[in-house]
CSV table of C-alpha atoms and ligand atoms in Angstrom, one decimal:
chain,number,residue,atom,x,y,z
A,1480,UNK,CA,61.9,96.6,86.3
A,1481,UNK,CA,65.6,97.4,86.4
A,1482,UNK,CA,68.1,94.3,86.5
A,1483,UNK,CA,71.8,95.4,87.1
A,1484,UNK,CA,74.1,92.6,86.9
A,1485,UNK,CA,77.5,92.1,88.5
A,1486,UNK,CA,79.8,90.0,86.1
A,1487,UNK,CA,83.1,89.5,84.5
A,1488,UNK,CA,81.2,88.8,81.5
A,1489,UNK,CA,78.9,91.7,80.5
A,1490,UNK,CA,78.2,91.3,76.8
A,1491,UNK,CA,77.4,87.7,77.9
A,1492,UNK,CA,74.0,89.8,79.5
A,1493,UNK,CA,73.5,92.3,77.3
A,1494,UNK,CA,74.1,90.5,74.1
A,1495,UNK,CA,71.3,87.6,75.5
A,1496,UNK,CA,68.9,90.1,77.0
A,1497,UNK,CA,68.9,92.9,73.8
A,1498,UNK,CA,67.6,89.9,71.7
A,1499,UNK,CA,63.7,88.7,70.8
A,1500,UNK,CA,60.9,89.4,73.8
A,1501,UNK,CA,63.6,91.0,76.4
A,1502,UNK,CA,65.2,93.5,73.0
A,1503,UNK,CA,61.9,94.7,72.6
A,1504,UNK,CA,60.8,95.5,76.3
A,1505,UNK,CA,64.6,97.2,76.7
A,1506,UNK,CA,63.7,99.8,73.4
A,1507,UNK,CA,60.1,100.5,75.1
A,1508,UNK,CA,61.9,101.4,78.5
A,1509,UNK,CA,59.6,98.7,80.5
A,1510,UNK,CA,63.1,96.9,81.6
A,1511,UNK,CA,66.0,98.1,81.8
A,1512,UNK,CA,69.5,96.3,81.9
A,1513,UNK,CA,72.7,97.4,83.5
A,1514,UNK,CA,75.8,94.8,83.1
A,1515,UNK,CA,78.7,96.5,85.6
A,1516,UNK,CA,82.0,94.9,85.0
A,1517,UNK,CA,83.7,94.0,88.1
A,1518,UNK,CA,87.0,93.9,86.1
A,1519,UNK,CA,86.9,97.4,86.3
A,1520,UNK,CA,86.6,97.7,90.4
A,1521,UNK,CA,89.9,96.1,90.8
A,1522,UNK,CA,92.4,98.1,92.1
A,1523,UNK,CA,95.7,96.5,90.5
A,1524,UNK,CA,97.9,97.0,87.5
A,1525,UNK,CA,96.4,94.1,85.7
A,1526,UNK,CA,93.0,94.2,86.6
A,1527,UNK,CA,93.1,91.2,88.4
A,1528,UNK,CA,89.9,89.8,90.0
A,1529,UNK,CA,90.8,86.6,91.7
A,1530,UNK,CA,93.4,85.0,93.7
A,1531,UNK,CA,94.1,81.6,95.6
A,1532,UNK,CA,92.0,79.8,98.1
A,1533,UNK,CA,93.0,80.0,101.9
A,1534,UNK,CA,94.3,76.3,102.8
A,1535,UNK,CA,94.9,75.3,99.5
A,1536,UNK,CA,93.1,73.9,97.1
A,1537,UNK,CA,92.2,73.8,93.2
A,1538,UNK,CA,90.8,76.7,90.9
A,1539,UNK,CA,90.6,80.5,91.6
A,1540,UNK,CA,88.2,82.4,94.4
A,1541,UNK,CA,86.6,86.3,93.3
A,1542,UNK,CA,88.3,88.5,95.8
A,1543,UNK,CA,85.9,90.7,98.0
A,1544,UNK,CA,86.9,94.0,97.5
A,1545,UNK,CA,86.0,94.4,93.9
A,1546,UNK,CA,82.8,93.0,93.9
A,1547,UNK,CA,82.2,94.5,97.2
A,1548,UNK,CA,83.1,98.4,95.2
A,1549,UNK,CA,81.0,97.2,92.2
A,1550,UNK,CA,77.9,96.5,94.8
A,1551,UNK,CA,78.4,99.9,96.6
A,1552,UNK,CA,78.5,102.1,93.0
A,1553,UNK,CA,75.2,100.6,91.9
A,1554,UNK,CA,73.6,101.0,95.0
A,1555,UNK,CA,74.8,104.1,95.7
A,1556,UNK,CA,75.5,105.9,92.4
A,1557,UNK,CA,72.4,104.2,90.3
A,1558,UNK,CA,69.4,102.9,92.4
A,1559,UNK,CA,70.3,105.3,95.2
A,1560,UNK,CA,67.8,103.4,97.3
A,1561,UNK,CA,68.5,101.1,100.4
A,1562,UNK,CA,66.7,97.5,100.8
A,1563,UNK,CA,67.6,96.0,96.8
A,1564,UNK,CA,67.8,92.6,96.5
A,1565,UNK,CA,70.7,91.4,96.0
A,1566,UNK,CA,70.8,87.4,94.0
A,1567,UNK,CA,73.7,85.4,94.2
A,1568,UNK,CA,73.7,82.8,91.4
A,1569,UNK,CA,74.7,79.1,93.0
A,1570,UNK,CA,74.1,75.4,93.0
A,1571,UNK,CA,73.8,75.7,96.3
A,1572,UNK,CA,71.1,78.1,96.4
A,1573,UNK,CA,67.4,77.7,96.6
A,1574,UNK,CA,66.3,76.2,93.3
A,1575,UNK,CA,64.2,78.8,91.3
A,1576,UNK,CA,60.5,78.5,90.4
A,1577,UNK,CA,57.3,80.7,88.5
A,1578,UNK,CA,56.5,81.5,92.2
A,1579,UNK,CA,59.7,82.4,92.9
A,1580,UNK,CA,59.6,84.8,89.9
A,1581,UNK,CA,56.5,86.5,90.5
A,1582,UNK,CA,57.4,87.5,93.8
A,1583,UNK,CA,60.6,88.8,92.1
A,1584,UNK,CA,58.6,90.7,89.2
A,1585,UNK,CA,57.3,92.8,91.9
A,1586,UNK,CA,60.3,94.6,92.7
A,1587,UNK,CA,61.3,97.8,91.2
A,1588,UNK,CA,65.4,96.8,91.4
A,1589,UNK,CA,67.4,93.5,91.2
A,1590,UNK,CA,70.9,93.1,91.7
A,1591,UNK,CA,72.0,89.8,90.0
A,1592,UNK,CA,76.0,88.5,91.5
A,1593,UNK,CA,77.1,86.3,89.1
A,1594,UNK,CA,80.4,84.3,90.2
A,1595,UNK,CA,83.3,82.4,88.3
A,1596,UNK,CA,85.8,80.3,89.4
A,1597,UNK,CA,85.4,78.4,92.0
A,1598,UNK,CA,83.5,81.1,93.6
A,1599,UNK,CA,84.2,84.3,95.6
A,1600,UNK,CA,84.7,85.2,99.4
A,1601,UNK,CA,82.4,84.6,101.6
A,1602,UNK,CA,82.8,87.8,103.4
A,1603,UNK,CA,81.4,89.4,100.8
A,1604,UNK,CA,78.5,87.1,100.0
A,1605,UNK,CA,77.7,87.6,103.8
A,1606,UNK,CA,77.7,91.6,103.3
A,1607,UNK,CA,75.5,92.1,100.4
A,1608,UNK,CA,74.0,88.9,99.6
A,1609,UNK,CA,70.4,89.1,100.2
A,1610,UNK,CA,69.2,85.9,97.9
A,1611,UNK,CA,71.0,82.5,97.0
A,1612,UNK,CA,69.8,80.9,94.0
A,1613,UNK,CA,70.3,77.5,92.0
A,1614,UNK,CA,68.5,77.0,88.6
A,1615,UNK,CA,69.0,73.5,88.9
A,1616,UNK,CA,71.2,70.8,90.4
A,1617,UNK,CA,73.8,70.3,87.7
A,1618,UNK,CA,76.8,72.8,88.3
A,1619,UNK,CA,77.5,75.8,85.1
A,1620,UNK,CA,80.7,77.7,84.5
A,1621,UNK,CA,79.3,81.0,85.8
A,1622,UNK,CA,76.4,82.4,87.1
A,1623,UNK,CA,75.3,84.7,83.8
A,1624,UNK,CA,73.5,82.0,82.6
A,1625,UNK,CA,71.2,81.4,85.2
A,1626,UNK,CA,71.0,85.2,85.9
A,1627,UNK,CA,69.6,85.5,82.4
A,1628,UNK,CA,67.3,82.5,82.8
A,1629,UNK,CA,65.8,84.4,85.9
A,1630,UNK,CA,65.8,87.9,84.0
A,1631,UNK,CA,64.0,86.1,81.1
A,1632,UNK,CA,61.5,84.7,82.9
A,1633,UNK,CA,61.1,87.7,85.6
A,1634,UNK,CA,60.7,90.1,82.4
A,1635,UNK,CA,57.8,88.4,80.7
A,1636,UNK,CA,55.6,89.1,84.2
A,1637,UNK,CA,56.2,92.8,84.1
A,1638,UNK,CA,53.2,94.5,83.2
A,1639,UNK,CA,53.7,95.3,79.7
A,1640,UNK,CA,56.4,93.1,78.2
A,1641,UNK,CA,54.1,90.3,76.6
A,1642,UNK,CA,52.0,92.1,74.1
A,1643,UNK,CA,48.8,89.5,75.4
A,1644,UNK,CA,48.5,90.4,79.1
A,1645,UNK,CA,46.7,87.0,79.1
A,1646,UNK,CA,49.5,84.6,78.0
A,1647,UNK,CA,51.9,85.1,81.2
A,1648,UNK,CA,48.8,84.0,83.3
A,1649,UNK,CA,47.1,80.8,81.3
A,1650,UNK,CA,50.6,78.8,80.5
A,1651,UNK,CA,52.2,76.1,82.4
A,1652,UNK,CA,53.0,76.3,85.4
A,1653,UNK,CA,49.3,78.9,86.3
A,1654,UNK,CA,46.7,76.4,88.7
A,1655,UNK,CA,49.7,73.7,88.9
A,1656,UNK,CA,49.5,72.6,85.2
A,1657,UNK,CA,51.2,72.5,82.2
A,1658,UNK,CA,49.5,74.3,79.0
A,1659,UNK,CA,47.8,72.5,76.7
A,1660,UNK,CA,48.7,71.5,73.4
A,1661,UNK,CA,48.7,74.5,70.6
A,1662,UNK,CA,48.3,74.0,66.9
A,1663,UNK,CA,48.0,76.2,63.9
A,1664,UNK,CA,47.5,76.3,60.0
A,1665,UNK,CA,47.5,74.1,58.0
A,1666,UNK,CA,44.5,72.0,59.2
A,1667,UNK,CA,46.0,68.6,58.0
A,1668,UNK,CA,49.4,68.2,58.0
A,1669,UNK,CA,51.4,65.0,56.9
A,1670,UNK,CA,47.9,63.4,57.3
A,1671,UNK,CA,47.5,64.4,61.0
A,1672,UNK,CA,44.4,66.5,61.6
A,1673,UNK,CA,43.8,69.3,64.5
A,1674,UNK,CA,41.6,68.4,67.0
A,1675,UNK,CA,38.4,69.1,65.8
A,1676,UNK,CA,37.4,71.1,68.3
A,1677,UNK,CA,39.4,73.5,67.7
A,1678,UNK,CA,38.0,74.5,64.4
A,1679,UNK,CA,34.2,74.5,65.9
A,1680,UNK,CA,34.4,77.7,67.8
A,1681,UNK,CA,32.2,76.3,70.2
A,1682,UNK,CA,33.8,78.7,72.8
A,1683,UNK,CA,32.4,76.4,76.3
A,1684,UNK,CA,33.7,73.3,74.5
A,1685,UNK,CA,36.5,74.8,73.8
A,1686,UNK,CA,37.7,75.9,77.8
A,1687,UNK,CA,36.6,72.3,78.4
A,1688,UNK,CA,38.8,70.8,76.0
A,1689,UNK,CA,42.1,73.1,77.5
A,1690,UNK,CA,41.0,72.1,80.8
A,1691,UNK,CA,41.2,68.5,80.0
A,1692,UNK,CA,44.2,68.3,78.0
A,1693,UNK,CA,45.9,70.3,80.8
A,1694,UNK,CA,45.2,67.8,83.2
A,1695,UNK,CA,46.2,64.4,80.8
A,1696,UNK,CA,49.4,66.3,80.3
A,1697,UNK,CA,50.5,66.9,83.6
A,1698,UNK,CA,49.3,63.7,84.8
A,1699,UNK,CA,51.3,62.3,82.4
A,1700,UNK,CA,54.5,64.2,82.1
A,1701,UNK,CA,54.7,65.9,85.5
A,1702,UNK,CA,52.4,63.9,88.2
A,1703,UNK,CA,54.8,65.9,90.5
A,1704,UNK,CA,52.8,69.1,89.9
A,1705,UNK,CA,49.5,67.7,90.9
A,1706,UNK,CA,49.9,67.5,94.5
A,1707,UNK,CA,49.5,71.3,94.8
A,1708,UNK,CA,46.8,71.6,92.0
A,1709,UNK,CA,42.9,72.2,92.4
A,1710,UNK,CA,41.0,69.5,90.5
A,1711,UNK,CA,37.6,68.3,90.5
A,1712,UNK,CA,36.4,65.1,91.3
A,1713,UNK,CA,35.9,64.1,87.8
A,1714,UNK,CA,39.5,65.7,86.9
A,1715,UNK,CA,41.1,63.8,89.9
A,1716,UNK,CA,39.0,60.7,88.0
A,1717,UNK,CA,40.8,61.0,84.7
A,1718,UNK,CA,44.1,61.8,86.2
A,1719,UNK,CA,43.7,58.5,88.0
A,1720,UNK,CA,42.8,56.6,84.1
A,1721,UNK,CA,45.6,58.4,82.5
A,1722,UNK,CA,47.9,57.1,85.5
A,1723,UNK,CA,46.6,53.4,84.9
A,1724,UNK,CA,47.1,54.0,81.1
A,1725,UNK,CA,50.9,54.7,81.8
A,1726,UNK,CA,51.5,52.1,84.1
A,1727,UNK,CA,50.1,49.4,81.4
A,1728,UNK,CA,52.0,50.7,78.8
A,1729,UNK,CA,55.4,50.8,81.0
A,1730,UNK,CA,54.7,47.5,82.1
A,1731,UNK,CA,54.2,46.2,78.1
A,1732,UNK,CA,57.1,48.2,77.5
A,1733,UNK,CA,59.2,46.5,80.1
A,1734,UNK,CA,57.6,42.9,79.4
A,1735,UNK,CA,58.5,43.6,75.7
A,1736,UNK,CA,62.5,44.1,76.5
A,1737,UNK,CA,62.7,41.0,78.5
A,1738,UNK,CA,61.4,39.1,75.3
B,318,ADE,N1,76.4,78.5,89.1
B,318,ADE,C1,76.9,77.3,88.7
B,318,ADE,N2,75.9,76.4,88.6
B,318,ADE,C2,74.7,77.1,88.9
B,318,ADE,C3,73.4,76.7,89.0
B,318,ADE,N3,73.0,75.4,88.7
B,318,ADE,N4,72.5,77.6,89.4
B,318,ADE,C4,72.9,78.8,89.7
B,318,ADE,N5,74.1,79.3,89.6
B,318,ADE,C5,75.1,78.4,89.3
């Protein structure tokens, strides 16, 4: 996978990515990670990027021509290959998702636009922009943030990144539910013990008791998830318990603050 990333920002990505998981799959050449300057696409004496908005109006807007240059060198001069995706990072995009990603982890190129200001022209966006993306509703400075949240989760479903080819498949988010709970040495700590089952190596018990606590985890912290999830008639039974369980304590809860 090759990311190349347009920005005013570049050691904002490259800094971020060379660390940890994504450091380690840049030395082994499974990703690679190009951040192009658009600073240095701008064709005036001071480097100058942005100007003002067209009817007025507060904050600077990315002017086309730069970005637009910056687009055509790494398309042209780098992947050398028509049809690349190109991502425009914005609130008012589509809001990113694991799906989202694994279709994403498929291609061989991404181009990631990431914008400041109070954005860029949209004549540009409408040239190049193959992709709009949100991470969330809740408005950042820039878009390198969210371009390295999508590179970061993107890079761990390339073939090759995680050292367990297993992990990227059984964590939240795989079958519509969240992981289940993981512990490690020592075996009591601060007078809590792991669940015993864990230290039987009873393998079939075992898969039954991730199942489970999959399932009471999501029915309890994101119900949301379940609507698309595959579940068993018992499973749907216990989500249903845990659900009741909730609802008593939030009603005690409540009953207790009027008091
Ligand atoms: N740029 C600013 N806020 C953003 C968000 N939430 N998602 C993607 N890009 C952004």
């Amino acid at each position: 996978m090759n990311f190349h990333v347009m920005t005013l920002f570049p050691e904002m990505i490259t800094n971020a990515m060379g660390e940890s998981i994504t450091g380690r799959a840049i030395k082994a050449g499974t990703i690679t990670v190009d951040a192009v300057n658009i600073r240095d696409y701008a064709q005036n004496k001071h480097n100058r990027v942005d100007d003002y908005p067209y009817g007025g109006g507060a904050g600077m807007v990315m002017q086309a021509e730069p970005v637009y240059r910056c687009y055509e060198d790494i398309l042209h001069n780098k992947i050398k290959k028509p049809g690349t995706r190109v991502i425009y990072l914005s609130p008012q995009g589509k809001v990113f998702h694991q799906d989202m990603a694994k279709e994403l982890a498929k291609e061989e190129d991404l181009i990631f636009l990431c914008g400041h200001y109070e954005g860029i022209d949209e004549r540009v966006l409408e040239k190049i922009v193959t992709d709009y993306v949100s991470i969330g509703d809740y408005v950042l400075t820039g878009g390198e943030l969210p371009a390295l949240v999508m590179m970061d989760t993107i890079s761990r479903l390339v073939p090759g990144v995680l050292n367990n080819e297993t992990s990227a498949e059984t964590e939240s988010f795989s079958d519509s539910l969240l992981e289940y709970p993981q512990y490690t040495r020592p075996a009591v700590w601060q007078g809590e013990e792991v669940p015993p089952v864990l230290l039987s190596g009873h393998h079939k018990n075992l898969e039954k008791w991730y199942r489970t606590q999959s399932v009471i985890r999501t029915a309890k912290r994101r119900p949301d998830l379940l609507e698309h999830a595959v579940l068993t008639e018992e499973e749907w039974e216990l989500v249903h318990r845990v659900q009741q369980e909730e609802a008593a304590e939030d009603c005690a809860d409540s009953e207790k603050k009027e008091s």
